[in-house]
GROMACS .gro file of C-alpha atoms in nm:
model
  415
    1MET     CA    1   1.743  -1.609   1.473
    2GLN     CA    2   1.660  -1.246   1.404
    3PHE     CA    3   1.927  -1.069   1.201
    4THR     CA    4   1.813  -0.708   1.229
    5THR     CA    5   1.783  -0.532   1.566
    6TYR     CA    6   1.561  -0.229   1.614
    7VAL     CA    7   1.368  -0.007   1.854
    8PHE     CA    8   1.035   0.170   1.824
    9GLN     CA    9   1.006   0.550   1.823
   10CYS     CA   10   0.682   0.745   1.850
   11SER     CA   11   0.623   0.959   1.541
   12LEU     CA   12   0.466   1.230   1.757
   13CYS     CA   13   0.653   1.264   2.088
   14GLY     CA   14   0.974   1.088   1.991
   15ASN     CA   15   0.978   0.848   2.287
   16LYS     CA   16   1.164   0.524   2.222
   17TYR     CA   17   1.061   0.174   2.328
   18SER     CA   18   1.203  -0.175   2.299
   19PRO     CA   19   1.000  -0.430   2.100
   20ASP     CA   20   0.935  -0.622   2.421
   21GLU     CA   21   0.802  -0.309   2.592
   22ILE     CA   22   0.519  -0.217   2.360
   23THR     CA   23   0.314  -0.378   2.083
   24TYR     CA   24   0.108  -0.122   1.894
   25THR     CA   25   0.105   0.256   1.949
   26CYS     CA   26   0.270   0.504   2.185
   27PRO     CA   27   0.115   0.484   2.534
   28VAL     CA   28   0.177   0.856   2.587
   29ASP     CA   29  -0.010   1.008   2.293
   30GLY     CA   30  -0.128   0.719   2.075
   31GLY     CA   31   0.119   0.809   1.801
   32ASN     CA   32   0.220   0.560   1.535
   33LEU     CA   33   0.551   0.387   1.604
   34ASP     CA   34   0.842   0.403   1.361
   35VAL     CA   35   1.085   0.112   1.351
   36LEU     CA   36   1.440   0.246   1.396
   37PHE     CA   37   1.738   0.038   1.288
   38ASP     CA   38   2.111   0.066   1.354
   39TRP     CA   39   2.195   0.149   0.997
   40GLU     CA   40   2.567   0.183   1.060
   41THR     CA   41   2.585  -0.179   1.176
   42ILE     CA   42   2.354  -0.304   0.901
   43GLY     CA   43   2.557  -0.118   0.640
   44LYS     CA   44   2.871  -0.300   0.753
   45LYS     CA   45   2.705  -0.639   0.717
   46THR     CA   46   2.495  -0.583   0.404
   47ALA     CA   47   2.562  -0.421   0.066
   48PRO     CA   48   2.324  -0.348  -0.223
   49GLN     CA   49   2.480  -0.632  -0.420
   50ASP     CA   50   2.368  -0.873  -0.150
   51ILE     CA   51   2.011  -0.768  -0.222
   52PHE     CA   52   2.048  -0.771  -0.600
   53SER     CA   53   2.196  -1.122  -0.600
   54SER     CA   54   1.926  -1.273  -0.377
   55LYS     CA   55   1.740  -1.570  -0.522
   56GLU     CA   56   1.419  -1.459  -0.349
   57GLY     CA   57   1.175  -1.315  -0.599
   58GLY     CA   58   0.947  -1.135  -0.353
   59LEU     CA   59   0.984  -0.902  -0.057
   60TRP     CA   60   1.187  -1.151   0.149
   61ARG     CA   61   1.496  -1.053  -0.051
   62TYR     CA   62   1.500  -0.745   0.177
   63LEU     CA   63   1.509  -0.947   0.499
   64PRO     CA   64   1.831  -0.777   0.623
   65LEU     CA   65   1.635  -0.446   0.620
   66LEU     CA   66   1.325  -0.581   0.795
   67PRO     CA   67   1.239  -0.620   1.166
   68VAL     CA   68   1.138  -0.987   1.144
   69ALA     CA   69   1.311  -1.322   1.108
   70ASP     CA   70   1.255  -1.548   0.810
   71PRO     CA   71   0.905  -1.696   0.868
   72GLY     CA   72   0.958  -2.002   0.653
   73GLY     CA   73   0.664  -2.101   0.436
   74GLN     CA   74   0.880  -2.187   0.135
   75GLY     CA   75   0.672  -2.292  -0.161
   76THR     CA   76   0.364  -2.104  -0.037
   77PRO     CA   77   0.200  -1.772  -0.137
   78LEU     CA   78   0.362  -1.613   0.169
   79ARG     CA   79   0.694  -1.624  -0.019
   80ALA     CA   80   0.535  -1.469  -0.330
   81ALA     CA   81   0.427  -1.139  -0.172
   82GLY     CA   82   0.600  -0.844  -0.336
   83GLY     CA   83   0.824  -0.853  -0.641
   84THR     CA   84   0.554  -0.686  -0.853
   85PRO     CA   85   0.623  -0.572  -1.211
   86VAL     CA   86   0.678  -0.222  -1.342
   87TYR     CA   87   0.518  -0.150  -1.680
   88THR     CA   88   0.582   0.125  -1.936
   89PRO     CA   89   0.239   0.249  -2.057
   90ALA     CA   90   0.375   0.451  -2.350
   91ARG     CA   91   0.032   0.548  -2.488
   92LEU     CA   92  -0.068   0.699  -2.154
   93ALA     CA   93   0.260   0.889  -2.140
   94ASP     CA   94   0.197   1.029  -2.487
   95LYS     CA   95  -0.157   1.126  -2.396
   96LEU     CA   96  -0.034   1.316  -2.090
   97GLY     CA   97   0.264   1.468  -2.270
   98LEU     CA   98   0.513   1.300  -2.035
   99THR     CA   99   0.860   1.188  -2.136
  100SER     CA  100   0.881   0.903  -1.884
  101LEU     CA  101   0.591   0.718  -1.719
  102TRP     CA  102   0.586   0.383  -1.542
  103LEU     CA  103   0.323   0.188  -1.349
  104LYS     CA  104   0.396  -0.056  -1.067
  105ASP     CA  105   0.120  -0.316  -1.064
  106GLU     CA  106   0.045  -0.443  -0.713
  107SER     CA  107  -0.249  -0.645  -0.840
  108ARG     CA  108   0.007  -0.917  -0.920
  109ASN     CA  109   0.044  -1.000  -0.550
  110PRO     CA  110  -0.094  -1.339  -0.435
  111THR     CA  111  -0.430  -1.197  -0.319
  112ALA     CA  112  -0.424  -0.923  -0.585
  113SER     CA  113  -0.346  -0.616  -0.376
  114PHE     CA  114  -0.069  -0.414  -0.214
  115LYS     CA  115  -0.190  -0.529   0.128
  116ASP     CA  116  -0.015  -0.865   0.093
  117ARG     CA  117   0.310  -0.689   0.180
  118ALA     CA  118   0.191  -0.577   0.523
  119SER     CA  119   0.014  -0.904   0.599
  120ALA     CA  120   0.320  -1.112   0.512
  121ILE     CA  121   0.534  -0.918   0.760
  122VAL     CA  122   0.263  -0.925   1.029
  123ILE     CA  123   0.231  -1.302   0.988
  124ALA     CA  124   0.607  -1.331   1.029
  125ARG     CA  125   0.586  -1.129   1.350
  126ALA     CA  126   0.288  -1.333   1.473
  127ARG     CA  127   0.489  -1.652   1.432
  128GLU     CA  128   0.780  -1.498   1.623
  129ILE     CA  129   0.565  -1.411   1.924
  130GLY     CA  130   0.356  -1.728   1.910
  131ALA     CA  131   0.023  -1.556   1.841
  132LYS     CA  132  -0.262  -1.806   1.812
  133VAL     CA  133  -0.503  -1.568   1.636
  134VAL     CA  134  -0.440  -1.265   1.413
  135VAL     CA  135  -0.729  -1.024   1.365
  136THR     CA  136  -0.785  -0.719   1.147
  137ALA     CA  137  -1.046  -0.469   1.033
  138SER     CA  138  -1.074  -0.428   0.659
  139THR     CA  139  -1.291  -0.308   0.374
  140GLY     CA  140  -1.170  -0.618   0.195
  141ASN     CA  141  -0.811  -0.602   0.069
  142ALA     CA  142  -0.626  -0.603   0.401
  143GLY     CA  143  -0.853  -0.880   0.522
  144ALA     CA  144  -0.803  -1.085   0.207
  145ALA     CA  145  -0.428  -1.035   0.236
  146LEU     CA  146  -0.425  -1.146   0.599
  147ALA     CA  147  -0.653  -1.441   0.526
  148GLY     CA  148  -0.440  -1.552   0.232
  149MET     CA  149  -0.104  -1.515   0.403
  150ALA     CA  150  -0.240  -1.683   0.718
  151ALA     CA  151  -0.384  -1.973   0.518
  152ALA     CA  152  -0.047  -2.025   0.353
  153VAL     CA  153   0.116  -2.116   0.685
  154GLY     CA  154  -0.182  -2.246   0.884
  155GLN     CA  155  -0.230  -1.937   1.101
  156LYS     CA  156  -0.580  -1.867   1.236
  157ALA     CA  157  -0.723  -1.533   1.120
  158ILE     CA  158  -1.038  -1.336   1.203
  159ILE     CA  159  -1.160  -1.051   0.983
  160PHE     CA  160  -1.405  -0.773   1.072
  161ALA     CA  161  -1.542  -0.601   0.760
  162PRO     CA  162  -1.827  -0.359   0.688
  163ARG     CA  163  -2.129  -0.540   0.548
  164THR     CA  164  -2.101  -0.304   0.246
  165ALA     CA  165  -1.764  -0.452   0.141
  166PRO     CA  166  -1.766  -0.569  -0.224
  167PRO     CA  167  -1.883  -0.933  -0.250
  168ALA     CA  168  -1.569  -1.038  -0.440
  169LYS     CA  169  -1.355  -0.927  -0.148
  170VAL     CA  170  -1.574  -1.103   0.108
  171ALA     CA  171  -1.557  -1.415  -0.106
  172GLN     CA  172  -1.178  -1.410  -0.085
  173LEU     CA  173  -1.191  -1.391   0.294
  174LEU     CA  174  -1.422  -1.691   0.314
  175VAL     CA  175  -1.241  -1.903   0.057
  176PHE     CA  176  -0.911  -1.855   0.239
  177GLY     CA  177  -1.074  -2.000   0.548
  178ALA     CA  178  -1.072  -1.696   0.774
  179ARG     CA  179  -1.345  -1.636   1.031
  180VAL     CA  180  -1.536  -1.345   0.877
  181ILE     CA  181  -1.761  -1.116   1.080
  182LEU     CA  182  -1.950  -0.846   0.891
  183ILE     CA  183  -2.022  -0.525   1.078
  184ASN     CA  184  -2.339  -0.321   1.035
  185GLY     CA  185  -2.132  -0.002   1.024
  186SER     CA  186  -1.827   0.162   0.867
  187TYR     CA  187  -1.463   0.059   0.839
  188ASP     CA  188  -1.391   0.285   1.134
  189ASP     CA  189  -1.652   0.100   1.342
  190ALA     CA  190  -1.489  -0.229   1.248
  191PHE     CA  191  -1.146  -0.088   1.334
  192ASP     CA  192  -1.252   0.015   1.684
  193LEU     CA  193  -1.424  -0.318   1.751
  194THR     CA  194  -1.115  -0.507   1.637
  195ILE     CA  195  -0.898  -0.326   1.890
  196GLN     CA  196  -1.147  -0.393   2.168
  197ALA     CA  197  -1.161  -0.761   2.073
  198SER     CA  198  -0.782  -0.795   2.058
  199HIS     CA  199  -0.755  -0.660   2.413
  200GLU     CA  200  -1.041  -0.875   2.539
  201PHE     CA  201  -0.933  -1.206   2.383
  202GLY     CA  202  -0.557  -1.163   2.348
  203TRP     CA  203  -0.561  -1.172   1.967
  204TYR     CA  204  -0.273  -1.017   1.773
  205CYS     CA  205  -0.408  -0.714   1.586
  206ARG     CA  206  -0.289  -0.642   1.232
  207ASN     CA  207  -0.485  -0.319   1.194
  208THR     CA  208  -0.333  -0.075   0.947
  209GLY     CA  209  -0.193   0.238   1.107
  210TYR     CA  210  -0.198   0.064   1.445
  211ASN     CA  211   0.042  -0.227   1.420
  212PRO     CA  212   0.390  -0.084   1.341
  213PHE     CA  213   0.482  -0.386   1.130
  214THR     CA  214   0.227  -0.296   0.862
  215ALA     CA  215   0.433   0.003   0.746
  216GLU     CA  216   0.743  -0.217   0.746
  217GLY     CA  217   0.570  -0.449   0.502
  218LYS     CA  218   0.454  -0.164   0.284
  219LYS     CA  219   0.799  -0.004   0.281
  220THR     CA  220   0.914  -0.299   0.069
  221ALA     CA  221   0.743  -0.135  -0.230
  222GLY     CA  222   0.979   0.160  -0.180
  223LEU     CA  223   1.272  -0.081  -0.162
  224GLU     CA  224   1.161  -0.242  -0.488
  225ILE     CA  225   1.127   0.095  -0.660
  226TRP     CA  226   1.484   0.174  -0.553
  227GLU     CA  227   1.614  -0.162  -0.681
  228TRP     CA  228   1.425  -0.113  -1.007
  229MET     CA  229   1.589   0.228  -1.049
  230GLU     CA  230   1.935   0.093  -0.968
  231THR     CA  231   1.898  -0.203  -1.202
  232PHE     CA  232   1.716  -0.056  -1.501
  233HIS     CA  233   1.725   0.324  -1.472
  234PRO     CA  234   2.033   0.430  -1.271
  235ASN     CA  235   2.009   0.777  -1.425
  236LEU     CA  236   1.691   0.833  -1.221
  237GLN     CA  237   1.899   0.841  -0.902
  238GLY     CA  238   2.009   1.190  -1.002
  239LYS     CA  239   1.656   1.306  -1.074
  240HIS     CA  240   1.342   1.353  -0.869
  241LEU     CA  241   1.123   1.058  -0.958
  242ALA     CA  242   0.761   1.144  -0.874
  243VAL     CA  243   0.564   0.857  -0.718
  244PHE     CA  244   0.183   0.873  -0.721
  245VAL     CA  245  -0.010   0.657  -0.474
  246SER     CA  246  -0.372   0.648  -0.360
  247VAL     CA  247  -0.432   0.727   0.007
  248GLY     CA  248  -0.697   0.609   0.253
  249ASP     CA  249  -0.574   0.558   0.608
  250GLY     CA  250  -0.226   0.676   0.507
  251ASN     CA  251  -0.026   0.361   0.577
  252ILE     CA  252   0.078   0.280   0.220
  253ILE     CA  253   0.218   0.626   0.147
  254SER     CA  254   0.392   0.643   0.485
  255GLY     CA  255   0.528   0.292   0.431
  256ILE     CA  256   0.675   0.377   0.090
  257HIS     CA  257   0.825   0.691   0.244
  258LYS     CA  258   0.975   0.479   0.523
  259GLY     CA  259   1.140   0.255   0.266
  260PHE     CA  260   1.299   0.552   0.093
  261LYS     CA  261   1.410   0.702   0.426
  262ASP     CA  262   1.574   0.377   0.534
  263LEU     CA  263   1.763   0.353   0.205
  264PHE     CA  264   1.868   0.716   0.231
  265ALA     CA  265   1.997   0.654   0.584
  266LEU     CA  266   2.203   0.364   0.449
  267GLY     CA  267   2.345   0.585   0.176
  268TRP     CA  268   2.199   0.357  -0.092
  269LEU     CA  269   1.944   0.611  -0.218
  270LYS     CA  270   2.105   0.931  -0.345
  271LYS     CA  271   1.797   1.148  -0.398
  272MET     CA  272   1.458   1.113  -0.229
  273PRO     CA  273   1.170   1.065  -0.478
  274ARG     CA  274   0.881   1.311  -0.460
  275ILE     CA  275   0.573   1.138  -0.320
  276PHE     CA  276   0.224   1.251  -0.425
  277GLY     CA  277  -0.077   1.123  -0.235
  278VAL     CA  278  -0.411   1.107  -0.413
  279GLN     CA  279  -0.741   1.105  -0.227
  280ALA     CA  280  -1.101   1.088  -0.338
  281GLU     CA  281  -1.284   1.415  -0.283
  282GLY     CA  282  -1.532   1.229  -0.064
  283SER     CA  283  -1.262   1.087   0.164
  284ALA     CA  284  -1.000   1.358   0.195
  285ALA     CA  285  -0.907   1.392   0.563
  286ILE     CA  286  -0.533   1.368   0.501
  287ALA     CA  287  -0.532   1.590   0.193
  288ASN     CA  288  -0.735   1.849   0.385
  289ALA     CA  289  -0.469   1.862   0.656
  290TYR     CA  290  -0.185   1.880   0.405
  291LEU     CA  291  -0.347   2.157   0.200
  292ALA     CA  292  -0.415   2.352   0.522
  293GLY     CA  293  -0.047   2.327   0.616
  294SER     CA  294  -0.137   2.121   0.922
  295GLU     CA  295  -0.075   1.779   1.074
  296GLN     CA  296  -0.408   1.789   1.257
  297ILE     CA  297  -0.625   1.520   1.099
  298GLU     CA  298  -0.994   1.602   1.126
  299PRO     CA  299  -1.236   1.314   1.059
  300VAL     CA  300  -1.476   1.329   0.765
  301SER     CA  301  -1.786   1.137   0.669
  302ALA     CA  302  -1.627   0.938   0.388
  303ARG     CA  303  -1.829   0.890   0.070
  304THR     CA  304  -1.656   0.742  -0.235
  305LEU     CA  305  -1.696   0.439  -0.461
  306ALA     CA  306  -1.329   0.362  -0.394
  307ASP     CA  307  -1.404   0.152  -0.087
  308SER     CA  308  -1.040   0.067  -0.014
  309ILE     CA  309  -0.962   0.434   0.054
  310SER     CA  310  -1.296   0.530   0.210
  311VAL     CA  311  -1.193   0.624   0.564
  312ASP     CA  312  -1.355   0.864   0.811
  313LEU     CA  313  -1.055   0.896   1.045
  314PRO     CA  314  -0.720   0.793   0.892
  315ARG     CA  315  -0.507   0.609   1.148
  316ASP     CA  316  -0.172   0.702   0.991
  317GLY     CA  317  -0.255   1.055   0.885
  318VAL     CA  318   0.037   1.246   1.036
  319ARG     CA  319   0.303   1.032   0.872
  320ALA     CA  320   0.103   1.042   0.546
  321VAL     CA  321   0.112   1.423   0.550
  322ARG     CA  322   0.487   1.415   0.615
  323ALA     CA  323   0.548   1.171   0.330
  324ALA     CA  324   0.443   1.438   0.081
  325ARG     CA  325   0.575   1.742   0.266
  326GLU     CA  326   0.921   1.603   0.343
  327THR     CA  327   0.981   1.484  -0.014
  328GLY     CA  328   0.861   1.791  -0.204
  329GLY     CA  329   0.554   1.607  -0.326
  330GLY     CA  330   0.194   1.698  -0.258
  331TYR     CA  331  -0.168   1.590  -0.240
  332VAL     CA  332  -0.423   1.580  -0.518
  333LEU     CA  333  -0.801   1.538  -0.493
  334VAL     CA  334  -1.007   1.357  -0.757
  335SER     CA  335  -1.378   1.291  -0.805
  336ASP     CA  336  -1.541   0.950  -0.834
  337ALA     CA  337  -1.608   1.033  -1.200
  338GLU     CA  338  -1.236   1.087  -1.256
  339ILE     CA  339  -1.161   0.756  -1.083
  340LEU     CA  340  -1.403   0.570  -1.312
  341LYS     CA  341  -1.246   0.736  -1.616
  342ALA     CA  342  -0.902   0.629  -1.493
  343ILE     CA  343  -1.019   0.266  -1.462
  344ALA     CA  344  -1.119   0.273  -1.829
  345GLU     CA  345  -0.797   0.443  -1.943
  346LEU     CA  346  -0.577   0.196  -1.758
  347GLY     CA  347  -0.782  -0.089  -1.900
  348ARG     CA  348  -0.706   0.025  -2.253
  349VAL     CA  349  -0.336  -0.040  -2.194
  350GLY     CA  350  -0.397  -0.380  -2.036
  351ILE     CA  351  -0.410  -0.288  -1.665
  352PHE     CA  352  -0.725  -0.376  -1.470
  353ALA     CA  353  -0.738  -0.162  -1.156
  354GLU     CA  354  -0.994  -0.141  -0.880
  355PRO     CA  355  -1.120   0.211  -0.794
  356ALA     CA  356  -0.857   0.273  -0.525
  357GLY     CA  357  -0.584   0.151  -0.759
  358ALA     CA  358  -0.698   0.374  -1.043
  359THR     CA  359  -0.717   0.673  -0.807
  360SER     CA  360  -0.341   0.720  -0.827
  361TYR     CA  361  -0.352   0.749  -1.206
  362ALA     CA  362  -0.650   0.985  -1.185
  363GLY     CA  363  -0.437   1.197  -0.953
  364LEU     CA  364  -0.154   1.208  -1.205
  365VAL     CA  365  -0.395   1.323  -1.476
  366ARG     CA  366  -0.518   1.601  -1.249
  367ALA     CA  367  -0.163   1.694  -1.145
  368VAL     CA  368  -0.057   1.731  -1.509
  369GLN     CA  369  -0.362   1.945  -1.581
  370ASP     CA  370  -0.287   2.165  -1.280
  371GLY     CA  371   0.078   2.209  -1.371
  372LEU     CA  372   0.213   2.018  -1.071
  373ILE     CA  373   0.405   1.782  -1.302
  374GLU     CA  374   0.626   1.906  -1.585
  375PRO     CA  375   0.655   1.709  -1.911
  376ASP     CA  376   1.012   1.597  -1.839
  377GLN     CA  377   0.935   1.485  -1.483
  378PRO     CA  378   0.981   1.105  -1.454
  379VAL     CA  379   0.670   0.955  -1.293
  380LEU     CA  380   0.582   0.618  -1.142
  381VAL     CA  381   0.218   0.539  -1.059
  382VAL     CA  382   0.124   0.262  -0.815
  383ASN     CA  383  -0.184   0.052  -0.889
  384THR     CA  384  -0.271  -0.090  -0.548
  385GLY     CA  385  -0.526  -0.356  -0.643
  386SER     CA  386  -0.699  -0.562  -0.911
  387GLY     CA  387  -1.022  -0.462  -1.079
  388LEU     CA  388  -1.153  -0.811  -1.010
  389LYS     CA  389  -1.190  -0.696  -0.650
  390ASP     CA  390  -1.484  -0.473  -0.747
  391VAL     CA  391  -1.644  -0.573  -1.076
  392LYS     CA  392  -1.953  -0.360  -1.002
  393ALA     CA  393  -1.742  -0.044  -1.006
  394ALA     CA  394  -1.557  -0.160  -1.315
  395MET     CA  395  -1.885  -0.195  -1.504
  396GLN     CA  396  -1.967   0.167  -1.421
  397ALA     CA  397  -1.646   0.272  -1.597
  398VAL     CA  398  -1.740   0.124  -1.935
  399LYS     CA  399  -2.036   0.090  -2.169
  400GLU     CA  400  -2.242  -0.226  -2.145
  401ALA     CA  401  -2.184  -0.486  -2.412
  402PRO     CA  402  -2.464  -0.500  -2.671
  403VAL     CA  403  -2.680  -0.809  -2.699
  404ILE     CA  404  -2.761  -0.921  -3.054
  405GLU     CA  405  -2.927  -1.211  -3.230
  406PRO     CA  406  -2.678  -1.475  -3.351
  407HIS     CA  407  -2.673  -1.382  -3.720
  408LEU     CA  408  -2.469  -1.153  -3.945
  409GLN     CA  409  -2.748  -0.901  -4.011
  410SER     CA  410  -2.771  -0.816  -3.640
  411LEU     CA  411  -2.394  -0.780  -3.622
  412LYS     CA  412  -2.386  -0.540  -3.916
  413ARG     CA  413  -2.635  -0.310  -3.743
  414ILE     CA  414  -2.400  -0.243  -3.449
  415ILE     CA  415  -2.056  -0.225  -3.613
   0.00000   0.00000   0.00000
């Protein structure tokens, strides 16, 4: 039985719909749908201590704040999504002159990226509605997350990915048993084809920034940040924690914002964190709109080595702009060279990030240089994915290992 009742509301026109009335986006203007809860009722039934005392280690501890019923799957990777660690990279803080710096490492998810959160919730919804097939477009991570979560509970999944997706990501899709179809085109081409196919064949579409349940999965990172603050750093509730996150289609940043907004509506979050989105200079459609003071998202021809955030037309751009604007945050642009440097710097403190994951840290470095972040500003950076997802990019961030003859004289010449 579902515990939490909700309605959908269009983020553009404000029209409301019941969950049985609509599945994906607003039929009036195509706007993304927000999930609205009756927080007064939920607040009477649930208290923060109920969350803190949960025996669930992953995102399912927040089930009373989610629009799905418990999907089962105990003892499988589906139950392990979320619950990622927060590290204290003191040497990076010292290098940047910051008093307080933390990093939330989403590479510790079952398929090694943030996208497991959205896919876990979408799989739960698919089981509720009896969907036989779940389909998505992906540059790799969202597809791997869907494939992995689907495999955990025996759900059939189909993934459309650009043929340029990193081989390691394609390998994950195949190993998890999903039907993989590579597209001779961009992520945006795959996205459009996925929607057409879902209409034609009746498949349930997971697409990011299209299916409203993806943001609900991603909001659980915001819920975890709140619980981390409450448990370990309650003094941060009175300060403006700055959260840095990389941005492609905009769904992660809007999802984290949604988590904070829901907690604020409950009265559990006292002060809204400042959210900073970071985009690659070659894929900056959302940042361009934000910096122009607009919510009009104009497509770009995306070119960046950070494939996970390489998007021509972001599908959740408006809410992504609002996530920064409504929290007093901002947007920062970084070059591919800065992203590669960030991969190396994170690696030196034991964190292996893929290009999109390192983009958030590169954005913090730039923000400090530009005076957007003061030394006493507490900061949390989100690494969205593992460097093992894109070893080719990782090798560009470091010097090649020397090859020597197996004797001491050769060793002495290089050390």
